[in-house]
Every structure is written in C-alpha cells, then in structure tokens.
C-alpha cells in the first residue's frame, strides 16, 4: 500500500511539476538576482538580503566523510525493499490519556490543511504537548526508546513554558506544534517516513518541537545590534538557533525531564543523534536559507552526492516556513501574527534609536507586497528543491516499478 502510494505520488509530482521545469534559485549574492527591474520594492529586497543571506563562512565543520549517507543509498535501499516498516498506532502506549476531542482531531494529522489553531483551542493551549506525544506515539518511538510518559509530559510542559517566556504572537508553542505537524505531512507524503531510522525519526520530531524554544520575538539582527547577552554568548552567529537547541538539551537535566534516559548508549548521546538535532535546528536560521537551497540544488545535478542529513535539514526548514503554502485562512492567521511581532520589534528599535529593520515599521511596511516577495523568492524555490529531492528518492523506484509492470504484462 505504501509503495503504491509513493509511486502514485511520484508520478503525480513528475507529471504536474517537473516537465520542462527550470528551477531558478538566486545566487548566494541575492542582490544580483534582485537588482534587475521587477515588482519587488527596495525595502523588501533589503529584507531578503538581510534576512536570508549570510556571507559568513559556515564554521560548523561537520565531518561528512565519517557519516556520509547519500540519497542514492536510500534509493537503493528502497529498491531492495528495505523499508522501515512503520507501525501506525499498532502499539500506542497511552492514547487513553488524550482528551477524546483531541484524539478525534488527530485523525487529520497527516493533512496539509490541518488546523493547529483549532487543536490549540480544544486542548486548552496544549497543542505542542499533544502533537509531540502524538507523533512519538504514532511512530512507536515512545515504546522503542522506552521514553517514560511522566518525563515526556514534564518535558513537554517545560517546553510550552519556554515558548511562552516572551509572550510572542508568532513564535510560541502553537508555531512549534505547527512545524512538527507540517514536518509529519512532508515525511508521510514523500515516503521518507519509511526510510528514516527510528533514531532519525526521533531526532527530526524533536528538532521540530524545540526549534524555536525561548524565542525572544526579535530577530538575530536585533540581538546583534543591541549586543544582547545571547549575541555575546554566541558571538553573533545563529544567536537564536544556538539558544533554542542549547536550551532544549539543558532542559533535559531538569527534574523528571530526561526523556532520553533509557536510550541505549549507542543511540544517545551518540554523536550522530546529537549532531543531527543540532544541525537541523541551526539550519532553521534564515541566513542559511539561500546557501542551503543553492547547495542542494547543485547537489541535485549529481543525485549520488545528495546527503540524507542535508535533505532532513531542508525538510525541517521547509516545515518552518510552511504557512504560505497552506490554506488561505491559515496563512492569513500566521501572517497577522508575524506582522504583530515584526512591528513590536520595530517599536523597540524606534525607542532605542536604532535603524528600523526591514518590515518592522508599522507606518510604512507593505505587508501584501512583502508576502509576494517572500513567496516568490523564498517559498517557491525551497519547495521546488524539496520536491526535486522527493522525486530523486521516488523516481528510480517508479521507473523500476514501471519496467517490472511492463515485463510482467
Ligand atoms: N516575511 C515573512 N517572513 C516569514 C513568513 N513566515 C515565516 N517567516 C520568517 O521565516 C522564519 C523562519 O524561522 P522562524 O520561525 O524563526 O521565523 C520565521 C520568520 O522570520 C512570512 O509569511 N512572511
Ligand atoms: Zn520557527
């Protein structure tokens, strides 16, 4: 059934999107791409450049040779029938703990039009806690990693509290729940869910859930410009993202919060799992965006060089910027929230006598135009590359399946 769904999905994607399509990704130097005449107003260009590019060298220095895993190897595994058999709900450990209304709502959790605001309403503001639990349970990870439910709920409660620390309109627990649910959709619809190991699945869900923990409601540029304690701590580099993932790991040390307590020594703190989670959260720094997309696009010219971990990072990043590709009502709600947050930062900048960041001036910002720029220059290229990756995993499987069918008939 899953193979059939993968094949149908891949065929649909190829038919509808990939015939004679040219992907246009701006160069790392975005201004060059945007410098021509076009509908993008100067302030929006400034925002794109300031937010989505980084001329700093990537200093993370992952030793790729050690754990290099290409998508090609995954394709081979898929062709050889080496799916990870994911048990959906077969062994759920505690569904009875969920309020019935929430349980009913989760029937739709694989849908791109899932209404996370409604979940938050019916769960009395516990959307993050319940999505975290539901996804771990759905993929049987609570049982496999012997995660104590008491710790899971204590940790989730601390996460929700951490997300509420600054009362942000956008970067709050609902956003984290939304990113985790959207990630789940991408994993399911692409078939990735069947070729990630349990540890990789856990790492991805965890990364989605913690990726904006204790977000200050202001941008990295704001932290740097105000020389905030966090900017000093992280030397102006991916300030917030470093804080999010660092806080998530530190929270595990709080009383009753260690959800990793029963992980085997091979699983955690293995370099692989920890590095993966750190890399995925750091990859949500929007200054890495154009570099990340461009690198993957060039990798796609030689699919054998595509790395699984890079694909996973792109998936989290795509889930993080999902709402412009969702239903209009959902998108509008998120946009309204984001704009409130941007304008509050602008107000603070005004008070401090700092230059106002792009899109943060409540008196001059053109929201509609900026959203068009965001969709054209950020969302579309990201999702184009993501679907190209999906196609690279599913494509050879589809081709072989078609050949087999032909031979059989
Ligand atoms: N301009 C604009 N930025 C967005 C939109 N959605 C998400 N973002 C930005 O993309 C960022 C992704 O990472 P964060 O969630 O930290 O913060 C998010 C916002 O800064 C949108 O609709 N418009
Ligand atoms: Zn986010």
GROMACS .gro file of C-alpha atoms and ligand atoms in nm:
model
  433
    1UNK     CA    1   0.000   0.000   0.000
    2UNK     CA    2   0.280   0.243   0.090
    3UNK     CA    3   0.477   0.158  -0.222
    4UNK     CA    4   0.167   0.211  -0.430
    5UNK     CA    5   0.102   0.547  -0.264
    6UNK     CA    6   0.465   0.651  -0.315
    7UNK     CA    7   0.452   0.558  -0.680
    8UNK     CA    8   0.125   0.738  -0.740
    9UNK     CA    9   0.252   1.042  -0.558
   10UNK     CA   10   0.580   1.049  -0.750
   11UNK     CA   11   0.402   1.011  -1.083
   12UNK     CA   12   0.165   1.293  -0.998
   13UNK     CA   13   0.453   1.515  -0.892
   14UNK     CA   14   0.651   1.440  -1.205
   15UNK     CA   15   0.358   1.493  -1.435
   16UNK     CA   16   0.243   1.813  -1.280
   17UNK     CA   17   0.565   1.985  -1.185
   18UNK     CA   18   0.873   1.851  -1.349
   19UNK     CA   19   0.809   1.850  -1.719
   20UNK     CA   20   1.042   2.107  -1.876
   21UNK     CA   21   1.071   2.298  -1.550
   22UNK     CA   22   1.368   2.516  -1.478
   23UNK     CA   23   1.435   2.588  -1.112
   24UNK     CA   24   1.551   2.940  -1.053
   25UNK     CA   25   1.747   2.978  -0.734
   26UNK     CA   26   1.908   3.312  -0.670
   27UNK     CA   27   2.284   3.311  -0.639
   28UNK     CA   28   2.429   3.336  -0.294
   29UNK     CA   29   2.453   3.703  -0.381
   30UNK     CA   30   2.084   3.772  -0.378
   31UNK     CA   31   2.116   4.140  -0.472
   32UNK     CA   32   2.249   4.040  -0.814
   33UNK     CA   33   1.935   3.842  -0.881
   34UNK     CA   34   1.706   4.106  -0.748
   35UNK     CA   35   1.886   4.402  -0.895
   36UNK     CA   36   1.700   4.389  -1.224
   37UNK     CA   37   1.377   4.568  -1.275
   38UNK     CA   38   1.088   4.397  -1.112
   39UNK     CA   39   0.796   4.430  -0.880
   40UNK     CA   40   0.998   4.384  -0.559
   41UNK     CA   41   1.013   4.713  -0.369
   42UNK     CA   42   1.351   4.822  -0.228
   43UNK     CA   43   1.257   4.760   0.135
   44UNK     CA   44   1.165   4.403   0.055
   45UNK     CA   45   1.491   4.349  -0.131
   46UNK     CA   46   1.671   4.485   0.174
   47UNK     CA   47   1.478   4.247   0.397
   48UNK     CA   48   1.553   3.948   0.174
   49UNK     CA   49   1.921   4.027   0.172
   50UNK     CA   50   1.940   4.098   0.543
   51UNK     CA   51   1.737   3.800   0.650
   52UNK     CA   52   1.815   3.524   0.408
   53UNK     CA   53   2.182   3.553   0.325
   54UNK     CA   54   2.498   3.515   0.518
   55UNK     CA   55   2.840   3.590   0.389
   56UNK     CA   56   2.998   3.431   0.689
   57UNK     CA   57   3.172   3.103   0.631
   58UNK     CA   58   2.987   2.801   0.760
   59UNK     CA   59   3.200   2.708   1.057
   60UNK     CA   60   3.010   2.409   1.175
   61UNK     CA   61   3.261   2.179   1.011
   62UNK     CA   62   3.073   1.855   1.010
   63UNK     CA   63   3.299   1.563   0.934
   64UNK     CA   64   3.095   1.445   0.644
   65UNK     CA   65   3.326   1.172   0.533
   66UNK     CA   66   3.255   0.978   0.852
   67UNK     CA   67   2.882   0.951   0.820
   68UNK     CA   68   2.818   1.049   0.464
   69UNK     CA   69   2.492   0.896   0.360
   70UNK     CA   70   2.366   0.972   0.017
   71UNK     CA   71   2.013   0.969  -0.102
   72UNK     CA   72   2.129   0.726  -0.367
   73UNK     CA   73   2.196   0.468  -0.098
   74UNK     CA   74   1.847   0.528   0.025
   75UNK     CA   75   1.710   0.481  -0.322
   76UNK     CA   76   1.898   0.153  -0.345
   77UNK     CA   77   1.759   0.050  -0.011
   78UNK     CA   78   1.410   0.138  -0.124
   79UNK     CA   79   1.457  -0.055  -0.446
   80UNK     CA   80   1.580  -0.352  -0.249
   81UNK     CA   81   1.262  -0.335  -0.047
   82UNK     CA   82   1.437  -0.225   0.269
   83UNK     CA   83   1.158  -0.010   0.400
   84UNK     CA   84   1.137   0.058   0.766
   85UNK     CA   85   0.802  -0.084   0.848
   86UNK     CA   86   0.641   0.194   1.043
   87UNK     CA   87   0.369   0.076   1.272
   88UNK     CA   88   0.098   0.329   1.270
   89UNK     CA   89  -0.081   0.325   1.603
   90UNK     CA   90  -0.043  -0.051   1.636
   91UNK     CA   91   0.131  -0.027   1.968
   92UNK     CA   92   0.023   0.308   2.100
   93UNK     CA   93   0.111   0.334   2.465
   94UNK     CA   94  -0.138   0.573   2.604
   95UNK     CA   95  -0.394   0.707   2.366
   96UNK     CA   96  -0.639   0.695   2.652
   97UNK     CA   97  -0.451   0.990   2.801
   98UNK     CA   98  -0.568   1.219   2.525
   99UNK     CA   99  -0.898   1.404   2.556
  100UNK     CA  100  -1.145   1.241   2.312
  101UNK     CA  101  -1.189   1.560   2.113
  102UNK     CA  102  -0.813   1.586   2.064
  103UNK     CA  103  -0.792   1.221   1.969
  104UNK     CA  104  -1.061   1.276   1.708
  105UNK     CA  105  -0.882   1.584   1.575
  106UNK     CA  106  -0.560   1.387   1.528
  107UNK     CA  107  -0.730   1.170   1.267
  108UNK     CA  108  -0.640   1.453   1.035
  109UNK     CA  109  -0.280   1.492   1.148
  110UNK     CA  110  -0.135   1.382   0.812
  111UNK     CA  111  -0.322   1.654   0.627
  112UNK     CA  112  -0.163   1.973   0.492
  113UNK     CA  113  -0.481   2.160   0.579
  114UNK     CA  114  -0.467   2.055   0.945
  115UNK     CA  115  -0.591   2.336   1.170
  116UNK     CA  116  -0.341   2.366   1.453
  117UNK     CA  117  -0.522   2.668   1.598
  118UNK     CA  118  -0.830   2.454   1.646
  119UNK     CA  119  -0.616   2.190   1.814
  120UNK     CA  120  -0.478   2.454   2.047
  121UNK     CA  121  -0.831   2.566   2.130
  122UNK     CA  122  -0.970   2.222   2.207
  123UNK     CA  123  -0.662   2.125   2.406
  124UNK     CA  124  -0.664   2.438   2.626
  125UNK     CA  125  -0.336   2.565   2.489
  126UNK     CA  126  -0.160   2.228   2.492
  127UNK     CA  127  -0.118   2.181   2.118
  128UNK     CA  128   0.258   2.138   2.141
  129UNK     CA  129   0.243   1.882   2.419
  130UNK     CA  130  -0.017   1.675   2.237
  131UNK     CA  131   0.143   1.694   1.892
  132UNK     CA  132   0.478   1.589   2.039
  133UNK     CA  133   0.316   1.297   2.215
  134UNK     CA  134   0.103   1.201   1.916
  135UNK     CA  135   0.393   1.192   1.670
  136UNK     CA  136   0.621   0.994   1.901
  137UNK     CA  137   0.338   0.754   1.969
  138UNK     CA  138   0.229   0.729   1.606
  139UNK     CA  139   0.575   0.609   1.507
  140UNK     CA  140   0.603   0.388   1.813
  141UNK     CA  141   0.905   0.578   1.939
  142UNK     CA  142   0.784   0.601   2.299
  143UNK     CA  143   0.793   0.225   2.327
  144UNK     CA  144   1.107   0.173   2.121
  145UNK     CA  145   1.313   0.423   2.320
  146UNK     CA  146   1.136   0.348   2.648
  147UNK     CA  147   1.051   0.713   2.699
  148UNK     CA  148   0.887   0.749   3.042
  149UNK     CA  149   0.549   0.914   2.994
  150UNK     CA  150   0.599   1.110   3.313
  151UNK     CA  151   0.919   1.261   3.173
  152UNK     CA  152   0.761   1.320   2.835
  153UNK     CA  153   0.479   1.522   2.984
  154UNK     CA  154   0.708   1.706   3.227
  155UNK     CA  155   0.948   1.793   2.944
  156UNK     CA  156   0.660   1.900   2.718
  157UNK     CA  157   0.520   2.124   2.992
  158UNK     CA  158   0.862   2.287   3.030
  159UNK     CA  159   0.884   2.331   2.654
  160UNK     CA  160   0.547   2.502   2.643
  161UNK     CA  161   0.650   2.728   2.928
  162UNK     CA  162   0.977   2.809   2.750
  163UNK     CA  163   0.789   2.901   2.433
  164UNK     CA  164   0.566   3.134   2.633
  165UNK     CA  165   0.851   3.312   2.805
  166UNK     CA  166   0.821   3.627   2.591
  167UNK     CA  167   0.450   3.610   2.507
  168UNK     CA  168   0.514   3.620   2.136
  169UNK     CA  169   0.228   3.637   1.898
  170UNK     CA  170   0.404   3.415   1.640
  171UNK     CA  171   0.698   3.233   1.797
  172UNK     CA  172   0.501   3.043   2.057
  173UNK     CA  173   0.408   2.679   2.125
  174UNK     CA  174   0.143   2.679   1.851
  175UNK     CA  175   0.411   2.757   1.593
  176UNK     CA  176   0.625   2.468   1.722
  177UNK     CA  177   0.323   2.235   1.708
  178UNK     CA  178   0.251   2.357   1.357
  179UNK     CA  179   0.607   2.292   1.239
  180UNK     CA  180   0.605   1.941   1.387
  181UNK     CA  181   0.268   1.860   1.229
  182UNK     CA  182   0.380   2.001   0.892
  183UNK     CA  183   0.701   1.802   0.911
  184UNK     CA  184   0.492   1.492   0.968
  185UNK     CA  185   0.296   1.569   0.649
  186UNK     CA  186   0.615   1.604   0.448
  187UNK     CA  187   0.755   1.281   0.590
  188UNK     CA  188   0.438   1.088   0.517
  189UNK     CA  189   0.359   1.228   0.174
  190UNK     CA  190   0.715   1.185   0.047
  191UNK     CA  191   0.757   0.833   0.180
  192UNK     CA  192   1.063   0.950   0.379
  193UNK     CA  193   0.889   0.812   0.683
  194UNK     CA  194   0.977   0.465   0.560
  195UNK     CA  195   1.346   0.505   0.519
  196UNK     CA  196   1.447   0.704   0.821
  197UNK     CA  197   1.575   0.503   1.114
  198UNK     CA  198   1.394   0.528   1.446
  199UNK     CA  199   1.670   0.750   1.575
  200UNK     CA  200   1.643   0.979   1.274
  201UNK     CA  201   1.266   0.997   1.311
  202UNK     CA  202   1.302   1.082   1.677
  203UNK     CA  203   1.570   1.343   1.602
  204UNK     CA  204   1.353   1.510   1.340
  205UNK     CA  205   1.043   1.526   1.558
  206UNK     CA  206   1.249   1.654   1.849
  207UNK     CA  207   1.418   1.918   1.631
  208UNK     CA  208   1.082   2.040   1.504
  209UNK     CA  209   0.937   2.062   1.853
  210UNK     CA  210   1.228   2.251   2.010
  211UNK     CA  211   1.344   2.455   1.710
  212UNK     CA  212   1.231   2.798   1.842
  213UNK     CA  213   1.241   2.732   2.216
  214UNK     CA  214   1.259   3.054   2.422
  215UNK     CA  215   1.239   3.268   2.110
  216UNK     CA  216   1.262   3.632   2.211
  217UNK     CA  217   1.021   3.758   1.946
  218UNK     CA  218   1.303   3.955   1.789
  219UNK     CA  219   1.546   3.866   1.512
  220UNK     CA  220   1.912   3.768   1.519
  221UNK     CA  221   1.996   4.107   1.369
  222UNK     CA  222   1.819   4.274   1.660
  223UNK     CA  223   2.022   4.067   1.907
  224UNK     CA  224   2.344   4.158   1.731
  225UNK     CA  225   2.259   4.528   1.701
  226UNK     CA  226   2.160   4.555   2.067
  227UNK     CA  227   2.457   4.341   2.179
  228UNK     CA  228   2.221   4.130   2.379
  229UNK     CA  229   2.356   3.872   2.626
  230UNK     CA  230   2.268   3.596   2.380
  231UNK     CA  231   2.452   3.769   2.096
  232UNK     CA  232   2.755   3.794   2.321
  233UNK     CA  233   2.722   3.434   2.426
  234UNK     CA  234   2.708   3.307   2.068
  235UNK     CA  235   2.934   3.567   1.906
  236UNK     CA  236   2.659   3.694   1.674
  237UNK     CA  237   2.639   3.358   1.497
  238UNK     CA  238   2.294   3.198   1.462
  239UNK     CA  239   2.226   3.353   1.800
  240UNK     CA  240   1.867   3.243   1.849
  241UNK     CA  241   1.906   2.900   1.691
  242UNK     CA  242   2.205   2.821   1.911
  243UNK     CA  243   1.998   2.926   2.209
  244UNK     CA  244   1.695   2.716   2.106
  245UNK     CA  245   1.885   2.390   2.075
  246UNK     CA  246   2.111   2.453   2.370
  247UNK     CA  247   1.809   2.526   2.593
  248UNK     CA  248   1.636   2.211   2.468
  249UNK     CA  249   1.929   1.993   2.573
  250UNK     CA  250   1.973   2.174   2.904
  251UNK     CA  251   1.605   2.126   2.985
  252UNK     CA  252   1.660   1.751   2.980
  253UNK     CA  253   1.857   1.793   3.301
  254UNK     CA  254   1.562   1.938   3.488
  255UNK     CA  255   1.383   1.717   3.734
  256UNK     CA  256   1.186   1.436   3.569
  257UNK     CA  257   1.251   1.582   3.224
  258UNK     CA  258   1.504   1.340   3.081
  259UNK     CA  259   1.310   1.176   2.802
  260UNK     CA  260   1.634   1.023   2.674
  261UNK     CA  261   1.705   0.842   2.999
  262UNK     CA  262   1.651   0.493   2.859
  263UNK     CA  263   1.816   0.544   2.524
  264UNK     CA  264   2.092   0.294   2.470
  265UNK     CA  265   2.444   0.429   2.474
  266UNK     CA  266   2.461   0.365   2.101
  267UNK     CA  267   2.159   0.583   2.040
  268UNK     CA  268   2.225   0.872   2.272
  269UNK     CA  269   2.429   1.070   2.338
  270UNK     CA  270   2.573   0.934   2.020
  271UNK     CA  271   2.744   1.189   1.806
  272UNK     CA  272   2.505   1.109   1.529
  273UNK     CA  273   2.178   1.188   1.706
  274UNK     CA  274   2.303   1.495   1.886
  275UNK     CA  275   2.480   1.635   1.580
  276UNK     CA  276   2.175   1.573   1.368
  277UNK     CA  277   1.944   1.759   1.606
  278UNK     CA  278   2.188   2.048   1.638
  279UNK     CA  279   2.237   2.071   1.262
  280UNK     CA  280   1.865   2.063   1.193
  281UNK     CA  281   1.786   2.342   1.438
  282UNK     CA  282   2.079   2.553   1.320
  283UNK     CA  283   1.955   2.504   0.964
  284UNK     CA  284   1.639   2.694   1.056
  285UNK     CA  285   1.849   3.013   1.072
  286UNK     CA  286   1.714   3.204   0.775
  287UNK     CA  287   2.057   3.348   0.699
  288UNK     CA  288   2.148   2.996   0.586
  289UNK     CA  289   1.849   2.981   0.357
  290UNK     CA  290   1.985   3.075   0.015
  291UNK     CA  291   2.311   2.889   0.072
  292UNK     CA  292   2.122   2.578   0.182
  293UNK     CA  293   1.885   2.580  -0.113
  294UNK     CA  294   2.159   2.655  -0.362
  295UNK     CA  295   2.385   2.380  -0.229
  296UNK     CA  296   2.107   2.123  -0.252
  297UNK     CA  297   2.011   2.236  -0.596
  298UNK     CA  298   2.363   2.192  -0.720
  299UNK     CA  299   2.383   1.854  -0.544
  300UNK     CA  300   2.075   1.750  -0.735
  301UNK     CA  301   2.275   1.767  -1.055
  302UNK     CA  302   2.455   1.460  -0.918
  303UNK     CA  303   2.197   1.282  -0.704
  304UNK     CA  304   2.453   1.030  -0.581
  305UNK     CA  305   2.618   1.312  -0.388
  306UNK     CA  306   2.299   1.415  -0.210
  307UNK     CA  307   2.327   1.366   0.161
  308UNK     CA  308   2.043   1.240   0.371
  309UNK     CA  309   2.121   1.479   0.658
  310UNK     CA  310   2.103   1.778   0.424
  311UNK     CA  311   1.767   1.660   0.297
  312UNK     CA  312   1.649   1.628   0.656
  313UNK     CA  313   1.765   1.983   0.735
  314UNK     CA  314   1.577   2.114   0.433
  315UNK     CA  315   1.266   1.932   0.542
  316UNK     CA  316   1.268   2.097   0.885
  317UNK     CA  317   1.340   2.434   0.727
  318UNK     CA  318   1.053   2.384   0.480
  319UNK     CA  319   0.818   2.286   0.761
  320UNK     CA  320   0.926   2.603   0.943
  321UNK     CA  321   0.808   2.823   0.656
  322UNK     CA  322   0.505   2.615   0.564
  323UNK     CA  323   0.213   2.851   0.607
  324UNK     CA  324   0.227   3.046   0.279
  325UNK     CA  325   0.168   2.713   0.107
  326UNK     CA  326  -0.129   2.626   0.323
  327UNK     CA  327  -0.493   2.721   0.310
  328UNK     CA  328  -0.555   3.091   0.282
  329UNK     CA  329  -0.724   3.121   0.624
  330UNK     CA  330  -0.433   2.954   0.799
  331UNK     CA  331  -0.180   3.161   0.608
  332UNK     CA  332  -0.361   3.485   0.695
  333UNK     CA  333  -0.367   3.399   1.064
  334UNK     CA  334   0.004   3.326   1.071
  335UNK     CA  335   0.086   3.636   0.870
  336UNK     CA  336  -0.115   3.856   1.104
  337UNK     CA  337   0.073   3.710   1.400
  338UNK     CA  338   0.413   3.751   1.237
  339UNK     CA  339   0.344   4.110   1.143
  340UNK     CA  340   0.246   4.193   1.502
  341UNK     CA  341   0.580   4.054   1.615
  342UNK     CA  342   0.779   4.237   1.347
  343UNK     CA  343   0.608   4.567   1.432
  344UNK     CA  344   0.676   4.522   1.803
  345UNK     CA  345   1.042   4.481   1.722
  346UNK     CA  346   1.020   4.799   1.513
  347UNK     CA  347   0.871   4.982   1.810
  348UNK     CA  348   1.159   4.869   2.029
  349UNK     CA  349   1.413   4.976   1.767
  350UNK     CA  350   1.249   5.317   1.744
  351UNK     CA  351   1.268   5.355   2.121
  352UNK     CA  352   1.633   5.255   2.126
  353UNK     CA  353   1.718   5.496   1.845
  354UNK     CA  354   1.824   5.212   1.616
  355UNK     CA  355   1.753   5.198   1.245
  356UNK     CA  356   1.429   5.011   1.188
  357UNK     CA  357   1.471   4.661   1.047
  358UNK     CA  358   1.301   4.588   0.716
  359UNK     CA  359   0.929   4.502   0.751
  360UNK     CA  360   0.930   4.624   1.111
  361UNK     CA  361   0.797   4.976   1.060
  362UNK     CA  362   0.425   4.971   1.131
  363UNK     CA  363   0.378   5.301   0.948
  364UNK     CA  364   0.536   5.213   0.615
  365UNK     CA  365   0.554   4.835   0.570
  366UNK     CA  366   0.361   4.697   0.275
  367UNK     CA  367   0.257   4.359   0.406
  368UNK     CA  368   0.091   4.224   0.091
  369UNK     CA  369   0.387   4.308  -0.133
  370UNK     CA  370   0.635   4.168   0.116
  371UNK     CA  371   0.441   3.842   0.124
  372UNK     CA  372   0.455   3.817  -0.254
  373UNK     CA  373   0.833   3.866  -0.234
  374UNK     CA  374   0.856   3.601   0.037
  375UNK     CA  375   0.658   3.351  -0.166
  376UNK     CA  376   0.839   3.417  -0.494
  377UNK     CA  377   1.192   3.430  -0.365
  378UNK     CA  378   1.183   3.208  -0.059
  379UNK     CA  379   0.889   2.967  -0.051
  380UNK     CA  380   0.872   2.861  -0.414
  381UNK     CA  381   1.244   2.785  -0.462
  382UNK     CA  382   1.251   2.598  -0.132
  383UNK     CA  383   0.958   2.375  -0.213
  384UNK     CA  384   1.082   2.324  -0.570
  385UNK     CA  385   1.408   2.183  -0.438
  386UNK     CA  386   1.227   1.979  -0.176
  387UNK     CA  387   1.007   1.818  -0.439
  388UNK     CA  388   1.313   1.756  -0.656
  389UNK     CA  389   1.461   1.563  -0.366
  390UNK     CA  390   1.140   1.365  -0.322
  391UNK     CA  391   1.147   1.288  -0.691
  392UNK     CA  392   1.505   1.168  -0.666
  393UNK     CA  393   1.408   0.922  -0.399
  394UNK     CA  394   1.088   0.808  -0.561
  395UNK     CA  395   1.184   0.848  -0.928
  396UNK     CA  396   1.408   0.541  -0.963
  397UNK     CA  397   1.158   0.334  -0.768
  398UNK     CA  398   0.883   0.445  -1.003
  399UNK     CA  399   1.098   0.371  -1.307
  400UNK     CA  400   1.180   0.021  -1.185
  401UNK     CA  401   0.818  -0.042  -1.093
  402UNK     CA  402   0.705   0.064  -1.439
  403UNK     CA  403   0.968  -0.160  -1.602
  404UNK     CA  404   0.863  -0.452  -1.383
  405UNK     CA  405   0.500  -0.396  -1.469
  406UNK     CA  406   0.583  -0.385  -1.838
  407UNK     CA  407   0.786  -0.703  -1.810
  408UNK     CA  408   0.507  -0.871  -1.618
  409UNK     CA  409   0.245  -0.777  -1.872
  410LIG     N1  410   0.810   3.789   0.559
  410LIG     C1  411   0.773   3.670   0.603
  410LIG     N2  412   0.856   3.601   0.680
  410LIG     C2  413   0.814   3.481   0.725
  410LIG     C3  414   0.687   3.428   0.694
  410LIG     N3  415   0.674   3.308   0.754
  410LIG     C4  416   0.788   3.287   0.821
  410LIG     N4  417   0.873   3.391   0.803
  410LIG     C5  418   1.009   3.407   0.857
  410LIG     O1  419   1.074   3.284   0.837
  410LIG     C6  420   1.131   3.249   0.959
  410LIG     C7  421   1.154   3.103   0.977
  410LIG     O2  422   1.215   3.086   1.105
  410LIG     P1  423   1.138   3.142   1.233
  410LIG     O3  424   1.017   3.060   1.257
  410LIG     O4  425   1.235   3.163   1.342
  410LIG     O5  426   1.092   3.290   1.188
  410LIG     C8  427   1.031   3.298   1.063
  410LIG     C9  428   1.001   3.435   1.007
  410LIG     O6  429   1.103   3.526   1.039
  410LIG    C10  430   0.601   3.505   0.610
  410LIG     O7  431   0.488   3.469   0.576
  410LIG     N5  432   0.649   3.626   0.569
  411LIG    ZN1  433   1.019   2.862   1.350
   0.00000   0.00000   0.00000
